[in-house]
Coordinates of N, CA and C in Angstrom, one line a residue:
Chain A
A18 N 89.5 162.5 120.6 CA 89.5 161.4 121.6 C 89.7 160.1 120.7
Q19 N 90.2 159.2 121.3 CA 90.6 157.8 120.7 C 89.2 156.8 121.2
S20 N 89.2 156.0 120.6 CA 88.0 154.9 121.2 C 88.2 153.7 120.4
V21 N 87.9 152.5 120.8 CA 88.0 151.2 120.3 C 86.7 150.2 120.4
T22 N 86.3 149.8 119.3 CA 84.7 148.9 119.3 C 85.1 147.6 119.1
Q23 N 84.9 146.6 119.8 CA 85.2 145.2 119.4 C 83.7 144.7 119.1
L24 N 83.5 144.1 118.1 CA 82.0 143.8 117.8 C 82.2 142.2 118.2
G25 N 81.1 142.0 119.1 CA 81.0 140.6 119.4 C 81.4 140.5 120.7
S26 N 81.0 140.4 122.0 CA 81.5 140.1 123.0 C 81.8 138.5 123.4
H27 N 81.1 137.8 122.5 CA 81.4 136.2 122.7 C 81.4 135.8 121.2
V28 N 82.6 135.0 120.8 CA 82.8 134.6 119.7 C 82.9 133.1 119.7
S29 N 82.3 132.0 119.1 CA 82.3 130.5 119.2 C 82.8 130.3 117.7
V30 N 83.8 129.3 117.5 CA 84.2 128.7 116.4 C 84.8 127.3 116.7
S31 N 84.4 126.5 115.7 CA 84.8 125.1 115.7 C 86.5 124.9 115.9
E32 N 87.1 124.0 116.3 CA 88.3 123.5 116.2 C 88.8 123.3 114.7
G33 N 89.9 124.1 114.1 CA 90.1 124.1 112.9 C 89.7 125.2 112.0
A34 N 88.4 125.9 112.2 CA 88.0 126.7 111.7 C 88.6 128.2 111.7
L35 N 88.2 129.1 110.8 CA 88.9 130.3 110.9 C 88.5 131.1 112.1
V36 N 89.2 131.9 112.5 CA 89.2 132.8 113.6 C 89.1 134.3 113.1
L37 N 88.2 135.1 113.6 CA 87.9 136.7 113.0 C 87.4 137.2 114.2
L38 N 88.1 138.1 114.8 CA 87.9 139.0 115.7 C 87.7 140.7 115.3
R39 N 86.7 141.2 115.3 CA 86.7 142.5 114.9 C 87.1 143.6 115.7
C40 N 87.7 144.5 115.2 CA 88.0 145.7 116.0 C 88.1 146.9 115.1
N41 N 87.5 147.8 115.4 CA 87.4 149.3 114.7 C 87.8 150.2 115.9
Y42 N 88.4 151.5 115.1 CA 89.0 152.5 116.2 C 88.7 153.7 115.6
S43 N 88.8 154.6 116.5 CA 88.8 156.0 115.9 C 90.0 156.6 116.6
S44 N 90.6 157.8 115.9 CA 92.0 158.2 116.4 C 92.1 159.6 115.8
S45 N 92.5 160.5 116.0 CA 92.6 161.7 115.4 C 94.2 161.9 115.0
V46 N 94.7 161.0 115.4 CA 96.2 161.0 115.0 C 96.5 159.5 114.6
P47 N 97.5 159.4 113.6 CA 97.9 157.9 113.3 C 98.3 157.0 114.5
P48 N 97.5 156.3 114.6 CA 97.4 155.1 115.8 C 98.3 154.1 115.8
Y49 N 98.8 153.6 117.1 CA 99.7 152.3 117.5 C 98.4 151.6 117.7
L50 N 98.2 150.0 117.1 CA 97.3 149.4 117.5 C 97.8 148.0 118.3
F51 N 97.2 147.4 118.9 CA 97.6 146.4 119.7 C 96.4 145.3 119.8
W52 N 96.7 144.0 119.8 CA 95.9 143.0 120.1 C 96.5 142.3 121.6
Y53 N 95.8 142.2 122.5 CA 96.3 141.6 123.9 C 95.5 140.2 124.0
V54 N 96.0 139.1 124.6 CA 95.0 138.1 125.0 C 95.1 137.9 126.2
Q55 N 94.0 137.4 127.0 CA 94.1 137.0 128.6 C 93.7 135.6 128.7
Y56 N 94.4 134.9 129.3 CA 93.8 133.2 129.3 C 93.4 133.4 131.0
P57 N 92.6 132.3 131.2 CA 92.0 132.5 132.7 C 92.9 132.7 133.8
N58 N 92.7 133.6 134.6 CA 93.3 133.9 135.8 C 94.8 134.3 135.5
Q59 N 95.1 135.0 134.4 CA 96.3 135.5 134.0 C 96.0 136.9 133.6
G60 N 97.1 137.3 133.5 CA 97.2 138.9 133.0 C 97.0 139.0 131.4
L61 N 97.3 140.3 131.2 CA 97.2 140.5 129.5 C 98.6 140.1 129.0
Q62 N 98.6 139.6 127.8 CA 99.9 139.3 126.8 C 99.6 139.9 125.6
L63 N 100.5 140.5 125.1 CA 100.6 141.1 123.9 C 100.7 140.1 122.9
L64 N 99.8 140.0 122.1 CA 99.9 139.1 120.6 C 100.3 139.6 119.7
L65 N 100.2 140.8 119.1 CA 100.7 141.7 118.0 C 100.6 142.9 118.0
K66 N 101.2 143.8 117.3 CA 101.2 145.4 117.3 C 101.3 146.0 115.9
Y67 N 100.8 147.0 115.7 CA 101.2 147.5 114.5 C 101.3 149.1 115.0
T68 N 102.7 149.6 114.4 CA 103.2 150.8 114.6 C 103.1 151.6 113.4
T69 N 104.3 151.2 112.7 CA 104.3 151.9 111.2 C 104.8 150.9 110.1
G70 N 104.9 151.1 108.9 CA 105.3 150.2 108.1 C 104.3 149.2 107.5
A71 N 104.7 147.9 107.6 CA 103.8 147.0 106.8 C 102.3 147.0 107.6
T72 N 101.4 146.8 106.9 CA 100.0 146.9 107.5 C 99.5 145.5 107.8
L73 N 100.1 144.4 107.5 CA 99.8 143.2 108.0 C 101.0 142.7 108.9
V74 N 100.6 142.5 109.9 CA 101.5 142.2 111.1 C 101.1 140.7 111.6
K75 N 102.2 140.2 112.0 CA 102.1 138.8 112.4 C 102.5 138.7 113.9
G76 N 101.7 137.9 114.7 CA 102.0 137.8 116.1 C 102.3 136.4 116.3
I77 N 102.2 136.1 118.0 CA 102.4 134.9 118.3 C 101.3 133.9 118.2
N78 N 101.7 132.5 118.1 CA 100.5 131.6 118.1 C 99.6 131.4 116.8
G79 N 100.3 132.2 115.5 CA 99.8 132.1 114.2 C 98.7 133.0 114.0
F80 N 98.5 134.3 114.8 CA 97.7 135.3 114.9 C 98.3 136.3 113.8
E81 N 97.4 136.8 113.3 CA 97.6 138.2 112.6 C 96.6 139.2 112.3
A82 N 97.0 140.5 112.1 CA 96.2 141.2 111.9 C 96.5 142.3 110.8
E83 N 95.5 143.0 110.3 CA 95.9 143.9 109.0 C 95.2 145.3 109.4
F84 N 95.9 146.2 109.2 CA 95.8 147.6 109.6 C 95.1 148.2 108.2
K85 N 94.0 148.4 108.5 CA 93.1 149.0 107.1 C 92.7 150.5 107.4
K86 N 93.5 151.5 107.1 CA 93.2 152.7 107.6 C 91.8 153.2 107.1
S87 N 91.6 153.0 105.8 CA 90.2 153.5 105.1 C 89.0 152.9 105.7
E88 N 89.2 151.7 106.5 CA 88.1 151.2 107.3 C 88.2 151.4 108.6
T89 N 89.1 151.8 109.2 CA 89.8 152.2 110.7 C 89.2 150.8 111.3
S90 N 90.2 150.0 110.7 CA 89.8 148.7 111.2 C 91.2 147.7 111.7
F91 N 91.2 146.8 112.7 CA 92.6 146.3 112.7 C 91.9 144.8 113.5
H92 N 91.4 144.0 112.4 CA 90.7 142.7 112.5 C 91.9 141.6 113.0
L93 N 91.4 140.7 113.9 CA 92.3 139.7 114.0 C 92.0 138.4 113.8
T94 N 92.9 138.0 112.9 CA 92.8 136.5 112.5 C 93.4 135.3 112.7
K95 N 93.3 134.0 112.5 CA 93.8 133.0 112.7 C 93.2 131.9 111.8
P96 N 94.1 131.2 110.5 CA 93.3 130.3 109.7 C 92.6 129.2 110.3
S97 N 93.3 128.5 111.6 CA 92.9 127.4 112.0 C 92.7 127.4 113.6
A98 N 91.8 127.4 114.1 CA 91.7 127.6 115.6 C 92.1 126.2 116.4
H99 N 92.6 126.7 117.3 CA 92.9 125.6 118.4 C 92.4 125.5 119.5
M100 N 92.2 124.6 120.4 CA 91.6 124.4 121.7 C 92.1 125.4 122.5
S101 N 93.6 125.7 122.5 CA 94.3 126.3 123.4 C 94.0 127.9 123.1
D102 N 93.4 128.1 121.8 CA 93.1 129.7 121.6 C 91.7 130.3 122.4
A103 N 91.4 129.3 123.3 CA 90.2 129.7 124.0 C 90.5 130.8 125.1
A104 N 90.1 132.3 124.8 CA 90.5 133.0 125.8 C 89.8 134.3 125.6
E105 N 90.1 135.3 126.3 CA 89.6 136.6 126.1 C 90.3 137.7 125.3
Y106 N 90.2 138.1 124.1 CA 91.1 138.9 123.4 C 90.6 140.7 123.2
F107 N 91.5 141.4 123.6 CA 91.5 142.9 123.6 C 92.1 143.5 122.7
C108 N 91.7 144.5 121.9 CA 92.2 145.3 121.0 C 92.4 146.7 121.6
A109 N 93.5 147.4 121.5 CA 93.7 148.7 122.1 C 94.4 149.6 121.3
V110 N 94.1 150.9 121.3 CA 94.7 152.0 120.7 C 95.7 152.9 121.5
T111 N 96.7 153.1 121.2 CA 97.6 154.2 122.0 C 97.7 155.8 121.2
F112 N 97.8 156.4 122.5 CA 98.4 157.9 121.7 C 99.3 158.3 122.9
A113 N 99.8 159.4 122.2 CA 100.7 160.4 123.3 C 99.9 161.1 124.2
S114 N 99.8 161.1 125.3 CA 98.8 161.8 126.1 C 99.7 162.9 126.9
G115 N 100.9 163.2 126.3 CA 101.6 164.2 127.0 C 102.7 163.9 127.8
A116 N 103.6 164.7 128.1 CA 104.8 164.5 128.9 C 105.7 163.3 128.5
G117 N 105.3 162.8 127.3 CA 106.3 161.9 126.8 C 105.7 160.4 127.3
S118 N 104.1 160.4 127.7 CA 103.6 159.1 128.1 C 102.7 158.8 126.9
Y119 N 102.6 157.3 127.1 CA 101.3 156.9 126.0 C 100.3 156.2 126.9
Q120 N 99.0 156.5 126.7 CA 97.9 155.9 127.3 C 97.4 154.8 126.4
L121 N 97.0 153.7 126.8 CA 96.0 152.9 126.0 C 94.6 152.8 126.3
T122 N 94.0 152.6 125.3 CA 92.5 152.9 125.4 C 92.0 151.6 124.7
F123 N 91.5 150.4 125.7 CA 91.1 149.2 125.4 C 89.7 148.9 124.8
G124 N 89.4 148.2 124.0 CA 88.0 147.8 123.7 C 87.6 146.9 124.9
K125 N 86.2 146.5 125.0 CA 85.5 145.6 126.0 C 86.0 144.4 126.0
G126 N 86.5 143.9 125.1 CA 87.0 142.4 125.0 C 86.0 141.4 124.1
T127 N 86.7 140.6 123.8 CA 85.9 139.4 123.1 C 86.4 137.8 123.5
K128 N 85.4 137.2 123.9 CA 85.6 135.9 124.7 C 85.4 135.0 123.4
L129 N 86.4 134.4 123.2 CA 86.6 133.1 122.0 C 86.4 131.9 122.8
S130 N 85.4 131.2 122.2 CA 85.2 129.6 122.9 C 85.4 128.8 121.5
V131 N 86.2 127.9 121.7 CA 86.7 126.8 120.9 C 86.1 125.2 121.0
I132 N 85.0 125.2 120.2 CA 84.2 124.0 120.4 C 85.0 122.7 119.7
P133 N 85.1 121.7 120.4 CA 86.0 120.5 119.7 C 85.2 119.9 118.6
Chain B
D30 N 114.4 138.9 131.8 CA 113.9 139.9 132.3 C 112.6 139.4 133.2
A31 N 112.3 139.6 134.4 CA 111.3 139.2 135.3 C 110.0 139.6 135.1
G32 N 109.7 140.7 134.1 CA 108.6 141.1 133.9 C 108.3 142.0 135.0
V33 N 106.7 142.4 134.9 CA 106.3 143.3 135.9 C 105.9 142.1 137.1
I34 N 106.3 142.7 138.2 CA 105.7 141.7 139.7 C 104.9 142.5 140.3
Q35 N 104.1 141.6 140.6 CA 102.8 142.1 141.6 C 102.7 141.1 142.9
S36 N 102.4 141.8 143.9 CA 102.2 141.3 145.2 C 101.3 142.1 146.1
P37 N 100.4 141.1 146.9 CA 100.3 139.6 146.8 C 99.5 139.1 145.6
R38 N 99.6 138.1 145.1 CA 98.7 137.4 144.1 C 97.5 137.4 144.6
H39 N 97.1 136.9 145.8 CA 95.7 137.1 146.3 C 95.6 137.5 147.6
E40 N 94.5 138.2 147.8 CA 94.5 139.0 149.1 C 92.8 138.7 149.6
V41 N 92.6 138.3 150.5 CA 91.4 138.2 151.0 C 91.4 139.0 152.5
T42 N 90.7 140.0 152.6 CA 90.3 140.8 153.7 C 89.0 141.1 154.1
E43 N 88.5 141.7 155.2 CA 87.3 142.0 155.7 C 87.4 143.6 155.6
M44 N 85.7 143.7 155.1 CA 85.4 145.1 155.0 C 85.9 146.2 155.9
G45 N 86.3 147.4 155.6 CA 87.0 148.1 156.6 C 88.4 148.3 156.9
Q46 N 88.9 147.2 156.3 CA 90.5 146.8 156.6 C 91.1 147.8 155.4
E47 N 92.4 148.1 155.7 CA 93.4 148.6 154.8 C 93.8 147.7 154.0
V48 N 94.4 147.8 152.6 CA 94.7 146.9 151.7 C 95.7 147.7 150.9
T49 N 96.8 146.8 150.6 CA 98.0 147.6 149.9 C 98.3 146.5 149.0
L50 N 98.4 147.0 147.6 CA 98.6 146.2 146.7 C 100.2 146.8 146.1
R51 N 100.9 146.1 145.5 CA 102.4 146.4 145.5 C 102.7 145.9 144.0
C52 N 103.8 146.8 143.2 CA 104.0 146.5 142.1 C 105.6 147.0 141.6
K53 N 106.1 146.0 141.0 CA 107.4 146.4 140.4 C 107.5 146.4 139.0
P54 N 107.7 147.6 138.3 CA 107.6 147.4 136.7 C 109.0 147.0 136.3
I55 N 108.9 146.8 135.1 CA 110.1 146.2 134.3 C 111.5 147.5 134.3
S56 N 112.3 147.3 134.7 CA 113.7 148.1 134.6 C 113.7 148.9 133.3
G57 N 113.8 150.1 133.5 CA 113.8 151.0 132.5 C 112.6 151.7 131.8
H58 N 111.4 151.0 132.3 CA 110.1 151.5 131.8 C 109.9 152.9 132.5
N59 N 109.3 153.9 131.8 CA 109.1 155.1 132.5 C 107.6 155.5 132.7
S60 N 106.9 154.6 132.4 CA 105.3 154.7 132.7 C 104.8 153.5 133.4
L61 N 103.8 153.9 134.5 CA 103.3 152.6 135.2 C 102.0 152.9 135.4
F62 N 100.9 152.0 135.2 CA 99.6 152.1 134.9 C 99.1 151.0 136.1
W63 N 98.1 151.5 136.7 CA 97.1 150.5 137.5 C 95.7 150.4 137.1
Y64 N 95.2 149.0 136.8 CA 93.9 149.1 136.0 C 93.0 148.0 137.3
R65 N 91.7 147.9 137.1 CA 91.1 147.0 137.8 C 90.2 146.3 136.8
Q66 N 90.0 145.1 137.0 CA 89.1 144.5 136.0 C 88.0 143.6 136.9
T67 N 87.0 143.8 136.4 CA 85.6 142.8 137.0 C 84.9 142.6 136.0
M68 N 84.2 141.7 136.0 CA 82.8 141.1 135.2 C 82.0 142.2 134.8
M69 N 81.7 142.8 135.7 CA 80.5 144.0 135.2 C 81.3 145.2 134.5
R70 N 82.4 145.5 134.8 CA 82.9 146.9 134.3 C 84.0 146.5 133.7
G71 N 84.5 145.3 133.5 CA 85.6 145.0 132.5 C 86.9 145.7 133.3
L72 N 87.8 146.2 132.2 CA 89.1 146.8 132.3 C 89.1 148.1 132.6
E73 N 89.4 148.4 133.6 CA 89.3 150.2 133.9 C 90.5 150.5 134.4
L74 N 91.5 151.8 133.8 CA 92.5 152.5 134.2 C 92.1 153.2 135.2
L75 N 92.8 152.8 136.2 CA 92.8 153.7 137.6 C 93.4 154.8 137.6
I76 N 94.7 154.7 137.3 CA 95.7 155.8 137.4 C 96.9 155.4 136.6
Y77 N 97.7 156.5 136.1 CA 99.1 156.1 135.8 C 100.0 157.2 135.8
F78 N 101.4 156.7 135.8 CA 102.4 157.8 136.3 C 103.5 157.6 135.0
N79 N 104.1 158.8 134.9 CA 105.0 159.0 134.1 C 106.2 159.5 134.8
N80 N 107.6 158.9 134.9 CA 108.7 159.0 135.4 C 108.3 159.4 137.1
N81 N 107.5 158.6 137.5 CA 107.2 158.5 138.8 C 106.2 159.8 139.2
V82 N 105.5 160.5 138.3 CA 104.8 161.5 138.3 C 103.4 161.1 138.2
P83 N 102.3 161.1 139.0 CA 101.1 160.7 138.5 C 100.5 161.8 137.4
I84 N 99.5 161.1 136.3 CA 99.5 162.1 135.1 C 97.8 162.2 135.2
D85 N 97.4 160.9 135.4 CA 95.6 161.1 135.3 C 95.2 160.1 136.3
D86 N 94.6 160.4 137.5 CA 94.1 159.7 138.3 C 92.4 159.9 138.5
S87 N 92.0 160.3 137.1 CA 90.7 160.3 136.8 C 89.8 159.0 137.2
G88 N 90.6 157.9 137.1 CA 89.9 156.6 136.9 C 89.7 156.1 138.6
M89 N 90.3 156.7 139.2 CA 90.2 156.4 141.1 C 88.9 156.5 141.3
P90 N 88.4 155.6 141.8 CA 86.7 155.6 141.9 C 86.4 156.6 143.1
E91 N 87.3 156.5 144.4 CA 86.8 157.2 145.3 C 88.0 157.6 146.2
D92 N 87.9 158.4 147.0 CA 89.0 158.9 147.8 C 89.6 157.8 148.8
R93 N 88.7 156.8 148.8 CA 89.4 155.6 149.4 C 90.6 155.0 148.9
F94 N 90.9 155.2 147.5 CA 91.8 154.6 146.8 C 93.0 155.9 146.7
S95 N 94.1 155.3 146.9 CA 95.3 156.3 146.5 C 96.3 155.4 146.2
A96 N 97.3 156.2 145.1 CA 98.7 155.3 144.5 C 99.7 156.1 144.7
K97 N 100.8 155.7 144.9 CA 102.0 156.4 144.9 C 103.2 155.7 144.2
M98 N 103.8 156.3 143.7 CA 105.4 155.9 143.1 C 106.5 156.5 143.7
P99 N 107.3 156.0 144.5 CA 108.3 156.9 145.5 C 109.4 156.8 144.4
N100 N 109.6 155.9 143.9 CA 110.9 155.5 142.8 C 110.4 154.8 141.8
A101 N 111.5 154.8 140.7 CA 111.0 154.1 139.5 C 111.0 152.8 139.6
S102 N 111.1 151.9 140.6 CA 111.0 150.6 140.8 C 110.0 150.1 141.7
F103 N 109.3 151.1 142.1 CA 108.0 150.4 142.8 C 107.0 151.6 143.1
S104 N 105.7 150.9 142.9 CA 104.6 151.6 143.3 C 103.4 150.8 144.3
T105 N 102.7 151.5 144.9 CA 101.5 151.2 145.7 C 100.2 151.4 145.3
L106 N 99.1 150.8 145.5 CA 97.7 151.1 145.2 C 97.3 150.8 146.7
K107 N 96.6 151.6 147.4 CA 96.1 151.5 148.7 C 94.6 151.6 148.7
I108 N 93.8 150.9 149.3 CA 92.3 151.2 149.6 C 92.2 151.1 151.1
Q109 N 91.5 152.1 151.6 CA 91.2 152.5 152.9 C 90.0 153.4 153.1
P110 N 89.2 152.6 153.8 CA 89.1 151.5 154.0 C 88.4 150.8 152.9
S111 N 88.6 149.2 153.0 CA 87.8 148.6 151.9 C 86.7 148.2 152.0
E112 N 86.1 147.9 150.9 CA 84.6 147.6 150.6 C 84.2 146.5 150.0
P113 N 83.2 145.6 150.1 CA 83.3 144.4 149.2 C 82.9 144.6 147.5
R114 N 82.7 146.0 147.2 CA 82.5 146.4 146.0 C 83.8 146.4 145.3
D115 N 84.8 146.7 146.3 CA 86.4 146.5 145.8 C 86.8 145.5 145.2
S116 N 86.3 144.0 145.4 CA 86.6 142.9 144.9 C 86.7 142.9 143.4
A117 N 88.1 142.7 142.9 CA 88.4 142.6 141.5 C 89.5 142.0 141.8
V118 N 89.9 141.9 140.3 CA 91.5 141.7 139.8 C 92.3 143.1 139.7
Y119 N 93.4 143.6 140.1 CA 93.9 144.7 140.0 C 95.1 144.4 139.5
F120 N 95.5 144.9 138.2 CA 96.6 144.7 137.4 C 97.6 146.0 137.2
C121 N 98.6 145.6 137.3 CA 99.8 146.8 137.1 C 100.3 146.6 135.6
A122 N 100.7 147.6 135.0 CA 101.5 147.3 133.7 C 102.5 148.6 133.8
S123 N 103.3 148.1 132.7 CA 104.5 149.2 132.7 C 104.8 149.4 131.4
S124 N 105.3 150.6 130.7 CA 105.7 150.7 129.3 C 107.0 151.7 129.2
L125 N 107.5 151.4 128.0 CA 108.7 152.5 128.0 C 108.0 153.7 126.6
K126 N 107.4 152.9 125.4 CA 106.9 153.7 124.5 C 105.7 152.9 123.8
G127 N 104.4 153.2 124.5 CA 103.2 152.7 123.8 C 102.7 151.1 124.3
E128 N 103.8 150.0 124.3 CA 103.5 148.9 124.3 C 103.5 148.6 126.0
Q129 N 102.2 148.1 126.5 CA 102.3 147.9 127.8 C 102.6 146.4 128.4
F130 N 103.3 146.3 129.2 CA 103.6 144.9 129.8 C 102.8 144.8 131.2
F131 N 101.9 143.7 131.4 CA 101.2 143.4 132.4 C 101.9 142.6 133.5
G132 N 101.4 142.7 134.6 CA 101.8 141.8 135.7 C 100.6 140.7 135.9
P133 N 101.0 139.6 136.5 CA 99.9 138.6 136.8 C 98.7 139.1 137.4
G134 N 98.6 140.3 138.1 CA 97.5 140.8 138.8 C 97.4 140.4 140.3
T135 N 96.6 141.0 140.9 CA 96.3 140.8 142.6 C 94.8 140.5 142.3
R136 N 94.3 139.2 143.0 CA 92.9 138.9 142.9 C 92.6 139.5 144.6
L137 N 91.8 140.4 144.5 CA 91.4 141.1 145.8 C 90.1 140.4 146.1
T138 N 89.5 140.0 147.5 CA 88.4 139.5 147.6 C 88.0 140.3 149.2
V139 N 87.0 141.3 149.4 CA 86.6 141.9 150.5 C 85.3 141.4 150.9
L140 N 85.4 140.6 152.0 CA 84.2 140.3 152.7 C 83.3 141.2 153.4

């Protein structure tokens, strides 16, 4: 079975500081990994994804994440936080659930606050 | 591409009434997912379809909830009768291979 653990339900950073949101996963098969962002009163939007190949993936808005198989981690980072980054972030892992379909397992989310 | 379309965006109803939420997935996607999001329970998968066939409905909370996908371009989630604890934001998402695209959600309030 697959699972995702996001460490820290709330993270606060100062504007301009490094953003680090942690995600660990468990999967019995090679995973596809995702980070989604949800702004207030909106749906989830894909930030970035890892499928195969390069383990450092870059996404929108200056975010990136690195797949580390040995640590079963997929942490999300951004060098310098901006006020507009305040949102909730979800890590997810997907697996083939039969009949050609793929089901996402989401973490519980991390709410990021950016302090001016 | 218009993305995943959900309607209505907001729904306010009284306890006991029937509620129908609608979703139009992205053209060409073969999987459709219904989620519910609340402060207490976070994001929960209710049911998903693959090629219009329900694959896993284990997340549907009760028999009051039902979902259909009569064709590749339309799905409904129905609650009958509705209860105040059903108040939540309901998201529809569609996918082709792994990556899911979410709609804007329907905010349901049951009084």
